[in-house]
Amino acid sequence: MATVEDILLPDIGDFSDVEVIEILVAPGDRIEVEQSILSLESDKATIEIPSPKSGVVEELKITLGDRVSQGDLLMTLRTDAAARAPAAPAAREPSAPADRQAPPSDAPTAASAPPRAPSRPASTSAADRFETISVVLPDIGDFSDIPVIEVLVAPGEQVEIDQSLLTLESDKATMEIPSPHAGIVEEVTVKIGDTLNQGDLILTLRSPVREAASVTGTAGAEPLDVDGPFSAEETDATAGPAATAKPDASAGAPARAPGEAERRPAPVLPRPQDMAAIAKGRKPHASPAVRRFARELGVDLTFVKGSGPKGRALKDDVQNFVKQALTRGTPAPATALPFALPAAPEIDFAKFGAIETSELPRIKKLSGRHLHRCWISVPHVTQFDEADITALDAFRREQKAAAEASGVKLTLLPFVLKAVATALERMPILKASLSHDGEQLITKHYTHIGVAVETPNGLLVPVVRDVDRKGIHSLARELAELSEKARNGKLLPGDMQGGCFSISSLGSLGGTAFTPIVNAPEVAILGLSRASIKPVWNGEEFEPRLMLPLSLSYDHRVVDGADGARFTALLASLLGDLRRLLL
C-alpha cells in the first residue's frame, strides 16, 4: 500500500536560511535512498541533500532561490509499503502483467532482493521477460553541448516509437528528440539545463524481449564497433536481446536476477571523443563564494585556469582573467575576439519613465553573438545595384494561376534563387570559404543556398540544397515547406547546414537598400528590397520599369570589389531576361 511521507531538510550543521540553487528531481520522478534531490549553497560550501527514502516524488514544496533551514518541508514522497517488505514482491509477481505500474516498480525491488533470481528462468517465457535498452542522443548534425530545455517523459511512462522524449535548443533551432524504441521509461538520466552531445545517454527503457531473442549463436551477439548512435541502437535492438537470452537458454547457465539487466546499461555508451568534448566544457573546482563572484562579473569559469590545489579556481584567478580580457582580449576560448570591446555602460532607464523588462529569446541571444562575431571579424563591403524585372514579373503573374492549381505559391524568390545559382556557377568565388586559419581557399562544387526566415523567436536560415538542379516549382514548394518548419520550430539541424551563399529578402516589408551581414564561413550574402516602378531611359525615351534593388555584402578577403560588381551585374542581367538562364 502506498503512503505519502513528508521529506524534511535534515541537520546540515550550523547553517540556516541556505539558498536552493538547484532542484534535481521533479514530480513523478522515482528516486532511491541517498539519491540527491536538491543542491544548497552557503557562503562556504555547496551541499547536495540526499533522499532518506525511496519512492515517487508527489509534490515539490520549494523552488529555486528559496531559503531553507533544518526541518523545512522539501517535498512529499509517495512510498510503496511493499517495497519495504521483501516477501511482498514475490507474492504479487503473478499479477504484475495486469498492473501497468508493475514494470517500473519491479526494477528497484528486484535489484535489492537477490533471493528472487532463481525464480526467473522457470517462471517466465521469452514474451514475459524484459530487457533494458539505453537510449542515446542520435546524430543531430554538427552541434555539441546543446542544452536540454524540456524533458517530456518521466519514469514509469509508456512511450512509443518516434514519441518525443526531450527538447533541445541550439543557437539555430529547437529540436525534439524522438524515441527509437517502445517501452516503459525506467530512468531519465538528463534534466533541464544539462548539455548533451551525440552518443550521450538520455534514458533507459524497459521493453519486452521479442520472440527473436530466443535465437542464439548469431553473429549479432558480438559487440560491434559502430560509427554512430543510430547503428549502435540497431545493434542494441538485435544483438542485445540475443545476448541476454543466451545464458537463459543454456542448461547449465547460472540464473540472473531480474534486476541485473536493469542495473547494467546496454552497451551503447558515449564515445571517447564525446566524453572528451564533455570534459572540455566542465568548469574547474571553485568555492560558492568564487562562483558567485564570477557570476557577478559575468565570467564563465570554463575559461578560467585555476591556480589553487587540484586546479581549484580562486578569486585572484577570476580577477586576473578579467584584467587580461580588458587589456588584450580573452585568450582562453579559440573563438575569442583578438581585441576587447569597451563595455557598454549600465543605464537605469526607470528614472526616465515606466519600463518593462523581458528575457531575450535564447535563439536571439545566440544568433546575435554569431552575427556580432561575423560583423567584427569579416571585412564587409556592400555592392548596390538594380535589376529590371518587368518581364520576369509579368511572366510570374501569367504562371501564377497554373502554379496554384498544382499547389504551389509562385513568388519572386524562387526565380531569384535560380538566377543566383546560375551566377554562382559562373563565378564560384562567391560560394567559396576560407579555411579556419585563413590560409587556404575552399572551393565548393555544390550550390546550397540559405534563405533567412523571420520567426517569433528570432532569425533562422534554412538551406535549400542543389538549387542549380531544381525547377522553379520545386524550389517554390521547398521554400514554403522550410519556412513553415522554421516558424513552427520544427527545423532539424541538417536543414540549416551546408549553405554556401545566403539571401535575405525584405521586399515585402519595404526599403530601398540595406547592408546584410555575411553569414560566415560563407563569403557573400544577397539582400533584396522592395521592387518599385521607376523611369528608365531606353535610348530614346523614359519608360516605366519594375526595378528590384540588390544589396550584395561580401568578405573582402576573398571577393574583390571588381568581382562583387561583376556578380551583381550578371545577376541583374539574368533576372532581366530569363532566357539567359538557359545559356
Coordinates of C-alpha atoms in Angstrom, one line a residue:
M1 CA 0.0 0.0 0.0
A2 CA 1.4 3.4 -1.0
T3 CA 1.8 6.1 1.6
V4 CA 2.7 9.8 1.3
E5 CA 5.5 11.0 3.5
D6 CA 7.0 14.4 4.1
I7 CA 10.7 14.9 3.3
L8 CA 12.3 17.5 5.6
L9 CA 15.6 19.2 5.4
P10 CA 18.0 17.2 7.7
D11 CA 20.6 18.6 10.1
I12 CA 23.2 20.2 7.8
G13 CA 25.3 21.7 10.5
D14 CA 25.5 25.3 11.8
F15 CA 23.6 26.7 8.8
S16 CA 20.3 28.5 8.4
D17 CA 18.5 30.2 5.5
V18 CA 20.6 28.4 2.9
E19 CA 19.7 29.2 -0.7
V20 CA 18.3 26.5 -3.1
I21 CA 20.4 26.7 -6.2
E22 CA 19.3 23.5 -8.0
I23 CA 16.4 21.1 -7.8
L24 CA 17.4 17.7 -9.1
V25 CA 14.0 15.9 -9.2
A26 CA 10.6 16.7 -10.4
P27 CA 7.1 15.4 -9.6
G28 CA 6.6 11.9 -11.0
D29 CA 10.3 11.0 -10.7
R30 CA 11.2 7.7 -9.0
I31 CA 14.1 8.2 -6.6
E32 CA 16.1 5.9 -4.4
V33 CA 17.6 6.2 -0.9
E34 CA 20.6 8.5 -0.8
Q35 CA 19.8 9.9 -4.3
S36 CA 20.4 13.7 -4.4
I37 CA 17.2 15.7 -4.6
L38 CA 18.5 19.3 -4.4
S39 CA 21.6 21.5 -4.0
L40 CA 22.0 24.2 -1.4
E41 CA 24.7 26.9 -1.5
S42 CA 26.0 28.7 1.6
D43 CA 28.9 31.1 1.9
K44 CA 31.3 28.2 2.4
A45 CA 30.1 25.2 0.6
T46 CA 27.7 23.7 -2.0
I47 CA 25.6 20.9 -0.4
E48 CA 23.6 18.2 -2.1
I49 CA 20.7 16.9 0.0
P50 CA 20.1 13.1 -0.3
S51 CA 16.7 11.4 0.0
P52 CA 16.2 9.4 3.2
K53 CA 13.6 7.2 1.5
S54 CA 12.8 5.7 -1.9
G55 CA 9.6 6.3 -3.9
V56 CA 7.9 8.6 -6.4
V57 CA 8.0 12.4 -5.9
E58 CA 4.5 13.5 -5.2
E59 CA 4.9 17.3 -4.9
L60 CA 7.8 19.8 -4.5
K61 CA 7.4 22.3 -1.8
I62 CA 10.4 24.5 -2.7
T63 CA 11.6 26.5 -5.7
L64 CA 14.9 27.8 -7.0
G65 CA 16.0 30.8 -4.9
D66 CA 14.1 29.7 -1.7
R67 CA 16.0 29.8 1.6
V68 CA 15.6 26.8 3.8
S69 CA 16.6 25.7 7.3
Q70 CA 16.7 22.5 9.2
G71 CA 13.2 20.9 9.5
D72 CA 11.7 22.8 6.5
L73 CA 9.4 20.7 4.2
L74 CA 11.2 20.0 0.9
M75 CA 8.7 17.7 -0.8
T76 CA 6.2 14.9 -0.4
L77 CA 7.2 11.3 -1.4
R78 CA 4.8 8.5 -2.3
T79 CA 6.5 5.4 -0.9
D80 CA 5.5 1.9 -1.6
A81 CA 5.0 -0.1 1.5
A82 CA 5.5 -3.3 -0.4
A83 CA 9.0 -2.1 -1.4
R84 CA 10.0 -2.3 2.3
A85 CA 8.6 -5.8 2.7
P86 CA 10.9 -8.4 1.0
A87 CA 8.2 -11.1 0.7
A88 CA 5.6 -8.8 -0.9
P89 CA 7.0 -8.6 -4.5
A90 CA 7.3 -12.4 -4.8
A91 CA 3.7 -12.8 -3.7
R92 CA 2.4 -10.2 -6.1
E93 CA 4.5 -11.2 -9.1
P94 CA 1.9 -13.3 -10.9
S95 CA -0.4 -10.3 -11.2
A96 CA 2.3 -8.0 -12.5
P97 CA 1.2 -8.1 -16.1
A98 CA -2.2 -6.8 -15.2
D99 CA -0.7 -3.8 -13.4
R100 CA 0.6 -1.1 -15.7
Q101 CA 2.9 0.2 -13.0
A102 CA 4.5 -3.1 -12.3
P103 CA 7.4 -3.0 -14.7
P104 CA 9.0 0.3 -13.5
S105 CA 8.4 -0.5 -9.8
D106 CA 9.8 -4.1 -10.2
A107 CA 13.2 -2.9 -11.2
P108 CA 14.4 -1.5 -7.9
T109 CA 12.7 -4.2 -5.9
A110 CA 14.4 -7.0 -7.9
A111 CA 17.7 -5.2 -7.6
S112 CA 17.5 -5.3 -3.8
A113 CA 16.1 -8.8 -3.5
P114 CA 18.7 -11.5 -4.7
P115 CA 16.6 -14.5 -3.5
R116 CA 14.2 -13.9 -6.5
A117 CA 17.0 -14.6 -9.0
P118 CA 16.4 -18.4 -9.3
S119 CA 12.7 -18.0 -10.0
R120 CA 13.1 -16.0 -13.3
P121 CA 14.1 -18.8 -15.7
A122 CA 11.5 -21.2 -14.5
S123 CA 8.5 -18.7 -14.4
T124 CA 8.8 -16.5 -17.4
S125 CA 8.8 -17.1 -21.2
A126 CA 10.5 -15.0 -23.8
A127 CA 7.4 -12.9 -24.3
D128 CA 7.2 -12.1 -20.5
R129 CA 10.9 -11.1 -20.0
F130 CA 12.1 -7.6 -20.2
E131 CA 15.3 -6.1 -21.4
T132 CA 16.7 -2.7 -20.6
I133 CA 17.5 -0.5 -23.6
S134 CA 19.8 2.5 -23.3
V135 CA 18.5 5.4 -25.5
V136 CA 21.3 7.8 -26.5
L137 CA 21.3 11.1 -28.3
P138 CA 21.4 10.4 -32.1
D139 CA 23.4 12.2 -34.7
I140 CA 21.9 15.7 -34.8
G141 CA 24.5 17.3 -37.1
D142 CA 27.5 19.5 -36.4
F143 CA 26.4 20.5 -32.9
S144 CA 27.8 19.9 -29.4
D145 CA 26.9 20.9 -25.8
I146 CA 23.3 21.5 -26.7
P147 CA 21.2 22.4 -23.6
V148 CA 18.1 20.5 -22.6
I149 CA 15.2 22.9 -22.3
E150 CA 12.4 20.4 -21.7
V151 CA 12.1 16.8 -20.6
L152 CA 8.8 15.3 -22.0
V153 CA 8.7 11.9 -20.2
A154 CA 9.1 10.6 -16.7
P155 CA 10.0 7.3 -15.1
G156 CA 7.0 4.9 -15.3
E157 CA 5.6 6.3 -18.5
Q158 CA 4.9 4.2 -21.6
V159 CA 6.5 5.6 -24.7
E160 CA 6.0 4.6 -28.4
I161 CA 8.5 4.6 -31.3
D162 CA 9.0 8.2 -32.5
Q163 CA 7.4 9.7 -29.4
S164 CA 9.3 12.9 -28.4
L165 CA 11.4 12.4 -25.3
L166 CA 13.0 15.8 -24.8
T167 CA 13.6 19.1 -26.4
L168 CA 17.0 20.7 -27.2
E169 CA 17.7 24.2 -28.2
S170 CA 20.8 25.2 -30.2
D171 CA 21.7 28.6 -31.4
K172 CA 19.7 28.0 -34.6
A173 CA 16.8 25.8 -33.8
T174 CA 14.7 23.9 -31.2
M175 CA 14.7 20.2 -31.7
E176 CA 12.6 17.4 -30.3
I177 CA 14.4 14.1 -29.9
P178 CA 12.2 11.0 -30.7
S179 CA 12.4 7.6 -29.1
P180 CA 13.8 4.9 -31.4
H181 CA 12.1 2.1 -29.3
A182 CA 8.8 1.5 -27.5
G183 CA 8.7 0.6 -23.8
I184 CA 8.4 1.9 -20.3
V185 CA 10.7 4.6 -19.1
E186 CA 12.9 3.2 -16.3
E187 CA 15.3 6.0 -15.6
V188 CA 15.8 9.5 -17.1
T189 CA 19.4 10.4 -16.9
V190 CA 19.2 14.0 -18.0
K191 CA 17.5 17.1 -16.6
I192 CA 16.6 20.6 -17.7
G193 CA 19.8 22.6 -18.2
D194 CA 22.1 19.7 -19.0
T195 CA 24.1 20.0 -22.1
L196 CA 24.3 16.9 -24.4
N197 CA 26.4 15.6 -27.3
Q198 CA 25.9 12.8 -29.8
G199 CA 26.1 9.5 -28.0
D200 CA 25.2 10.8 -24.5
L201 CA 22.8 8.6 -22.5
I202 CA 19.3 10.1 -22.3
L203 CA 17.3 7.4 -20.6
T204 CA 16.7 3.7 -20.2
L205 CA 13.6 1.9 -21.4
R206 CA 12.2 -1.4 -20.1
S207 CA 10.9 -3.3 -23.1
P208 CA 9.5 -6.8 -23.6
V209 CA 12.0 -9.2 -25.1
R210 CA 10.8 -10.2 -28.6
E211 CA 10.5 -13.8 -29.7
A212 CA 13.5 -13.4 -31.9
A213 CA 15.6 -13.0 -28.7
S214 CA 15.5 -16.8 -28.2
V215 CA 17.7 -17.3 -31.2
T216 CA 21.3 -17.9 -30.1
G217 CA 24.6 -18.3 -31.8
T218 CA 24.2 -15.4 -34.2
A219 CA 26.9 -13.0 -35.3
G220 CA 24.8 -10.2 -33.9
A221 CA 25.6 -11.3 -30.4
E222 CA 29.2 -10.0 -30.8
P223 CA 29.8 -6.4 -29.8
L224 CA 30.1 -4.2 -32.9
D225 CA 32.3 -1.2 -33.5
V226 CA 29.8 1.3 -34.9
D227 CA 30.2 4.8 -36.1
G228 CA 27.2 6.5 -34.5
P229 CA 24.3 6.0 -32.2
F230 CA 21.8 5.0 -34.9
S231 CA 23.9 2.0 -35.7
A232 CA 24.5 1.4 -32.0
E233 CA 20.8 1.4 -31.3
E234 CA 20.2 -1.1 -34.1
T235 CA 22.9 -3.3 -32.6
D236 CA 21.3 -2.9 -29.3
A237 CA 17.9 -3.9 -30.7
T238 CA 19.3 -7.1 -32.4
A239 CA 22.4 -8.3 -30.6
G240 CA 21.3 -7.2 -27.1
P241 CA 18.3 -9.4 -26.7
A242 CA 20.1 -12.4 -28.2
A243 CA 23.0 -12.0 -25.8
T244 CA 20.6 -11.6 -22.9
A245 CA 18.6 -14.7 -23.8
K246 CA 21.6 -16.9 -24.5
P247 CA 22.5 -17.7 -20.8
D248 CA 18.8 -18.4 -20.0
A249 CA 18.7 -20.9 -22.8
S250 CA 21.8 -22.8 -21.7
A251 CA 21.0 -25.7 -19.4
G252 CA 23.9 -25.2 -17.1
A253 CA 24.0 -21.4 -17.0
P254 CA 23.5 -19.7 -13.7
A255 CA 20.3 -17.8 -13.3
R256 CA 20.5 -14.0 -13.3
A257 CA 18.5 -11.7 -11.0
P258 CA 15.8 -9.7 -12.9
G259 CA 17.3 -6.5 -11.6
E260 CA 20.7 -7.2 -13.0
A261 CA 19.8 -6.1 -16.6
E262 CA 18.3 -3.0 -15.1
R263 CA 21.4 -2.2 -13.1
R264 CA 23.6 -2.5 -16.1
P265 CA 23.2 -0.1 -19.0
A266 CA 23.1 -1.6 -22.5
P267 CA 26.4 -1.4 -24.4
V268 CA 25.5 1.9 -26.0
L269 CA 27.8 4.5 -24.3
P270 CA 29.2 7.9 -25.2
R271 CA 32.1 7.6 -27.5
P272 CA 35.6 8.7 -26.3
Q273 CA 35.5 11.8 -28.4
D274 CA 32.1 12.7 -26.9
M275 CA 33.5 12.2 -23.4
A276 CA 36.4 14.5 -24.3
A277 CA 34.1 17.2 -25.6
I278 CA 32.1 17.0 -22.3
A279 CA 35.2 17.1 -20.2
K280 CA 36.4 20.2 -22.1
G281 CA 33.3 22.1 -21.1
R282 CA 33.5 21.3 -17.4
K283 CA 34.1 24.1 -15.0
P284 CA 37.0 23.9 -12.6
H285 CA 36.5 23.4 -8.9
A286 CA 35.6 26.6 -7.2
S287 CA 34.0 27.6 -3.9
P288 CA 30.5 29.0 -3.8
A289 CA 31.9 32.4 -3.0
V290 CA 34.2 32.3 -6.1
R291 CA 31.4 31.1 -8.3
R292 CA 29.1 33.9 -7.0
F293 CA 32.0 36.4 -7.6
A294 CA 32.4 35.1 -11.2
R295 CA 28.7 35.4 -11.9
E296 CA 28.7 39.0 -10.7
L297 CA 31.5 39.8 -13.1
G298 CA 29.9 37.8 -16.0
V299 CA 32.9 35.4 -16.1
D300 CA 32.5 31.9 -17.4
L301 CA 34.7 29.7 -15.2
T302 CA 35.1 27.3 -18.0
F303 CA 37.8 29.5 -19.4
V304 CA 39.5 30.4 -16.1
K305 CA 42.7 28.5 -15.3
G306 CA 42.7 27.6 -11.6
S307 CA 45.9 28.1 -9.6
G308 CA 44.6 26.5 -6.3
P309 CA 45.0 22.9 -5.1
K310 CA 44.0 20.4 -7.8
G311 CA 43.2 23.2 -10.2
R312 CA 40.7 25.0 -8.0
A313 CA 39.8 28.5 -9.2
L314 CA 40.5 31.2 -6.7
K315 CA 39.2 34.8 -6.5
D316 CA 42.5 36.0 -7.7
D317 CA 42.2 33.8 -10.8
V318 CA 38.9 35.4 -11.7
Q319 CA 40.3 38.9 -11.2
N320 CA 43.4 38.1 -13.3
F321 CA 41.1 36.7 -16.1
V322 CA 39.1 39.9 -16.1
K323 CA 42.3 42.1 -16.3
Q324 CA 43.6 40.1 -19.2
A325 CA 40.3 40.4 -21.0
L326 CA 40.2 44.2 -20.6
T327 CA 43.8 44.7 -21.6
R328 CA 44.4 42.3 -24.6
G329 CA 41.2 40.3 -25.0
T330 CA 40.2 37.0 -23.5
P331 CA 42.8 34.4 -24.6
A332 CA 41.2 31.2 -23.4
P333 CA 38.4 30.3 -25.9
A334 CA 39.6 29.6 -29.5
T335 CA 36.7 31.7 -30.8
A336 CA 37.6 34.7 -28.7
L337 CA 38.0 38.0 -30.4
P338 CA 41.5 39.3 -30.9
F339 CA 40.7 42.5 -29.2
A340 CA 38.4 43.7 -26.4
L341 CA 35.5 46.0 -26.9
P342 CA 34.7 48.6 -24.3
A343 CA 31.8 47.5 -22.1
A344 CA 28.5 49.3 -22.6
P345 CA 27.6 51.5 -19.6
E346 CA 24.7 50.3 -17.5
I347 CA 21.8 52.7 -17.6
D348 CA 18.9 52.9 -15.2
F349 CA 16.1 53.6 -17.7
A350 CA 13.4 53.6 -15.0
K351 CA 14.5 57.1 -13.9
F352 CA 13.2 58.4 -17.2
G353 CA 9.8 56.8 -17.1
A354 CA 7.9 53.5 -16.8
I355 CA 9.7 50.5 -18.3
E356 CA 9.2 46.7 -18.7
T357 CA 12.0 44.2 -18.8
S358 CA 11.6 40.8 -20.5
E359 CA 14.0 37.9 -21.3
L360 CA 15.6 37.9 -24.7
P361 CA 14.7 34.6 -26.5
R362 CA 17.6 32.2 -26.4
I363 CA 17.8 31.9 -30.2
K364 CA 18.2 35.7 -30.4
K365 CA 20.9 35.7 -27.8
L366 CA 23.0 33.0 -29.6
S367 CA 22.4 34.1 -33.1
G368 CA 23.1 37.7 -32.0
R369 CA 26.6 36.5 -30.8
H370 CA 27.2 34.8 -34.1
L371 CA 26.2 37.9 -36.1
H372 CA 28.3 40.1 -33.9
R373 CA 31.3 37.8 -34.5
C374 CA 30.7 37.9 -38.2
W375 CA 30.4 41.7 -38.3
I376 CA 33.6 42.4 -36.5
S377 CA 35.7 39.5 -38.0
V378 CA 34.7 39.8 -41.6
P379 CA 35.8 42.9 -43.6
H380 CA 32.5 43.8 -45.2
V381 CA 31.9 45.6 -48.5
T382 CA 28.4 46.1 -49.8
Q383 CA 27.7 46.5 -53.6
F384 CA 24.4 48.0 -54.6
D385 CA 22.6 47.5 -58.0
E386 CA 19.2 47.2 -59.6
A387 CA 17.6 44.6 -61.7
D388 CA 14.9 45.2 -64.3
I389 CA 12.3 42.5 -63.5
T390 CA 9.5 43.9 -65.6
A391 CA 9.4 40.9 -67.9
L392 CA 10.1 38.4 -65.1
D393 CA 7.2 39.7 -63.0
A394 CA 4.8 39.6 -66.0
F395 CA 5.8 36.0 -66.7
R396 CA 5.3 35.1 -63.0
R397 CA 1.8 36.6 -63.0
E398 CA 1.0 34.6 -66.1
Q399 CA 2.0 31.4 -64.5
K400 CA 0.6 32.1 -61.0
A401 CA -2.8 30.5 -61.6
A402 CA -1.4 27.4 -63.1
A403 CA 1.1 27.1 -60.2
E404 CA -1.7 27.5 -57.6
A405 CA -3.6 24.7 -59.3
S406 CA -0.8 22.4 -58.6
G407 CA -0.5 23.6 -55.0
V408 CA 2.4 26.0 -55.5
K409 CA 2.5 29.6 -54.5
L410 CA 4.7 31.3 -57.1
T411 CA 6.6 34.3 -55.7
L412 CA 9.6 36.2 -56.9
L413 CA 12.0 34.4 -54.6
P414 CA 12.3 31.0 -56.5
F415 CA 13.3 32.9 -59.6
V416 CA 15.9 34.8 -57.7
L417 CA 17.2 31.5 -56.2
K418 CA 17.6 30.1 -59.7
A419 CA 19.3 33.2 -61.1
V420 CA 21.7 33.3 -58.1
A421 CA 22.5 29.6 -58.6
T422 CA 23.4 30.3 -62.2
A423 CA 25.5 33.3 -61.3
L424 CA 27.4 31.3 -58.6
E425 CA 28.1 28.5 -61.1
R426 CA 29.7 31.1 -63.4
M427 CA 31.5 32.9 -60.5
P428 CA 32.3 30.2 -57.9
I429 CA 34.5 32.6 -55.9
L430 CA 31.3 33.9 -54.2
K431 CA 30.4 30.4 -52.9
A432 CA 33.9 29.6 -51.6
S433 CA 35.1 29.7 -48.0
L434 CA 38.3 30.5 -46.1
S435 CA 39.9 27.8 -44.0
H436 CA 39.8 28.3 -40.3
D437 CA 43.3 29.7 -40.3
G438 CA 42.6 31.9 -43.3
E439 CA 45.5 30.4 -45.2
Q440 CA 43.5 28.3 -47.8
L441 CA 40.5 28.9 -50.1
I442 CA 37.9 26.1 -50.1
T443 CA 36.0 25.9 -53.4
K444 CA 32.6 24.1 -53.3
H445 CA 31.3 22.0 -56.2
Y446 CA 27.7 22.3 -54.9
T447 CA 25.2 25.1 -54.7
H448 CA 23.2 25.1 -51.5
I449 CA 21.6 28.5 -50.7
G450 CA 20.3 29.7 -47.3
V451 CA 17.2 31.9 -47.1
A452 CA 16.7 34.0 -44.0
V453 CA 13.3 33.4 -42.3
E454 CA 11.8 35.6 -39.6
T455 CA 10.3 33.6 -36.7
P456 CA 8.7 34.7 -33.4
N457 CA 11.9 33.6 -31.6
G458 CA 14.5 35.1 -33.9
L459 CA 16.1 34.8 -37.3
L460 CA 16.7 31.3 -38.8
V461 CA 18.4 30.4 -42.1
P462 CA 17.2 27.1 -43.6
V463 CA 19.2 25.9 -46.6
V464 CA 17.8 24.9 -50.0
R465 CA 20.1 22.2 -51.4
D466 CA 21.2 21.7 -55.0
V467 CA 19.3 24.8 -56.3
D468 CA 21.0 24.5 -59.6
R469 CA 19.4 21.1 -60.2
K470 CA 15.8 22.1 -59.4
G471 CA 13.0 23.7 -61.2
I472 CA 11.0 26.8 -60.2
H473 CA 8.0 24.9 -58.9
S474 CA 10.2 22.6 -56.9
L475 CA 12.1 25.5 -55.4
A476 CA 8.8 27.3 -54.5
R477 CA 7.4 24.2 -52.8
E478 CA 10.6 23.6 -50.8
L479 CA 10.8 27.2 -49.8
A480 CA 7.3 27.1 -48.4
E481 CA 7.9 23.9 -46.5
L482 CA 11.2 25.1 -44.9
S483 CA 9.6 28.5 -44.0
E484 CA 6.7 26.8 -42.3
K485 CA 9.0 24.4 -40.4
A486 CA 11.1 27.4 -39.3
R487 CA 8.2 29.3 -37.9
N488 CA 6.9 26.3 -36.1
G489 CA 10.3 25.4 -34.6
K490 CA 10.4 22.1 -36.4
L491 CA 13.7 22.6 -38.4
L492 CA 16.3 19.9 -37.9
P493 CA 20.0 20.8 -37.6
G494 CA 20.6 19.4 -41.1
D495 CA 18.1 21.8 -42.5
M496 CA 20.4 24.7 -41.6
Q497 CA 23.8 23.3 -42.5
G498 CA 25.9 23.3 -45.7
G499 CA 24.9 26.6 -47.2
C500 CA 27.5 28.4 -49.4
F501 CA 25.5 31.6 -50.0
S502 CA 22.6 33.3 -48.3
I503 CA 19.7 35.5 -49.4
S504 CA 17.8 38.0 -47.1
S505 CA 14.6 39.3 -48.6
L506 CA 12.9 42.3 -47.1
G507 CA 10.9 43.2 -50.2
S508 CA 7.6 42.5 -48.6
L509 CA 8.3 45.0 -45.8
G510 CA 9.8 47.9 -47.8
G511 CA 13.0 49.8 -48.0
T512 CA 15.3 50.7 -50.9
A513 CA 18.6 49.1 -49.7
F514 CA 20.4 47.7 -46.7
T515 CA 23.6 46.1 -45.6
P516 CA 23.2 42.4 -44.8
I517 CA 25.8 40.7 -42.6
V518 CA 27.8 37.9 -44.2
N519 CA 26.9 34.6 -42.6
A520 CA 30.5 33.3 -42.0
P521 CA 32.0 30.9 -43.1
E522 CA 30.2 31.9 -46.2
V523 CA 31.7 34.9 -48.1
A524 CA 28.7 36.6 -49.5
I525 CA 25.0 37.4 -48.9
L526 CA 22.4 39.0 -51.1
G527 CA 19.8 41.4 -49.8
L528 CA 16.6 42.1 -51.7
S529 CA 14.5 45.2 -51.1
R530 CA 11.1 46.3 -52.4
A531 CA 10.7 46.5 -56.2
S532 CA 9.3 49.7 -57.5
I533 CA 8.3 51.3 -60.8
K534 CA 11.0 53.8 -62.0
P535 CA 11.5 55.8 -65.2
V536 CA 14.3 54.1 -67.2
W537 CA 15.9 55.7 -70.3
N538 CA 15.8 53.2 -73.2
G539 CA 17.9 55.3 -75.5
E540 CA 15.0 57.3 -76.9
E541 CA 12.6 57.9 -74.1
F542 CA 11.8 57.2 -70.5
E543 CA 9.6 54.2 -69.8
P544 CA 8.2 52.8 -66.6
R545 CA 10.1 49.6 -65.5
L546 CA 9.8 47.5 -62.4
M547 CA 13.2 47.7 -60.7
L548 CA 14.4 45.3 -57.9
P549 CA 17.2 46.8 -55.6
L550 CA 20.1 44.4 -54.9
S551 CA 22.5 44.7 -52.0
L552 CA 25.4 42.3 -52.1
S553 CA 27.6 42.1 -49.0
Y554 CA 30.9 40.1 -49.3
D555 CA 34.1 39.2 -47.5
H556 CA 36.7 41.5 -49.0
R557 CA 39.4 39.0 -48.0
V558 CA 38.1 36.6 -50.7
V559 CA 36.0 38.7 -53.1
D560 CA 37.5 41.7 -54.7
G561 CA 35.4 44.8 -55.5
A562 CA 35.5 44.1 -59.2
D563 CA 34.2 40.6 -58.6
G564 CA 31.4 42.0 -56.5
A565 CA 30.4 44.4 -59.2
R566 CA 30.6 41.7 -61.9
F567 CA 28.4 39.4 -59.8
T568 CA 25.6 42.0 -59.3
A569 CA 25.7 43.0 -63.0
L570 CA 25.5 39.3 -64.0
L571 CA 22.6 38.7 -61.6
A572 CA 20.7 41.8 -62.9
S573 CA 21.2 40.5 -66.5
L574 CA 19.8 37.1 -65.6
L575 CA 16.8 38.5 -63.8
G576 CA 16.2 40.9 -66.7
D577 CA 15.9 38.1 -69.3
L578 CA 15.0 34.6 -68.1
R579 CA 16.3 33.2 -71.4
R580 CA 19.8 33.8 -70.3
L581 CA 19.3 31.1 -67.6
L582 CA 19.3 28.6 -70.4
L583 CA 22.7 29.6 -71.8

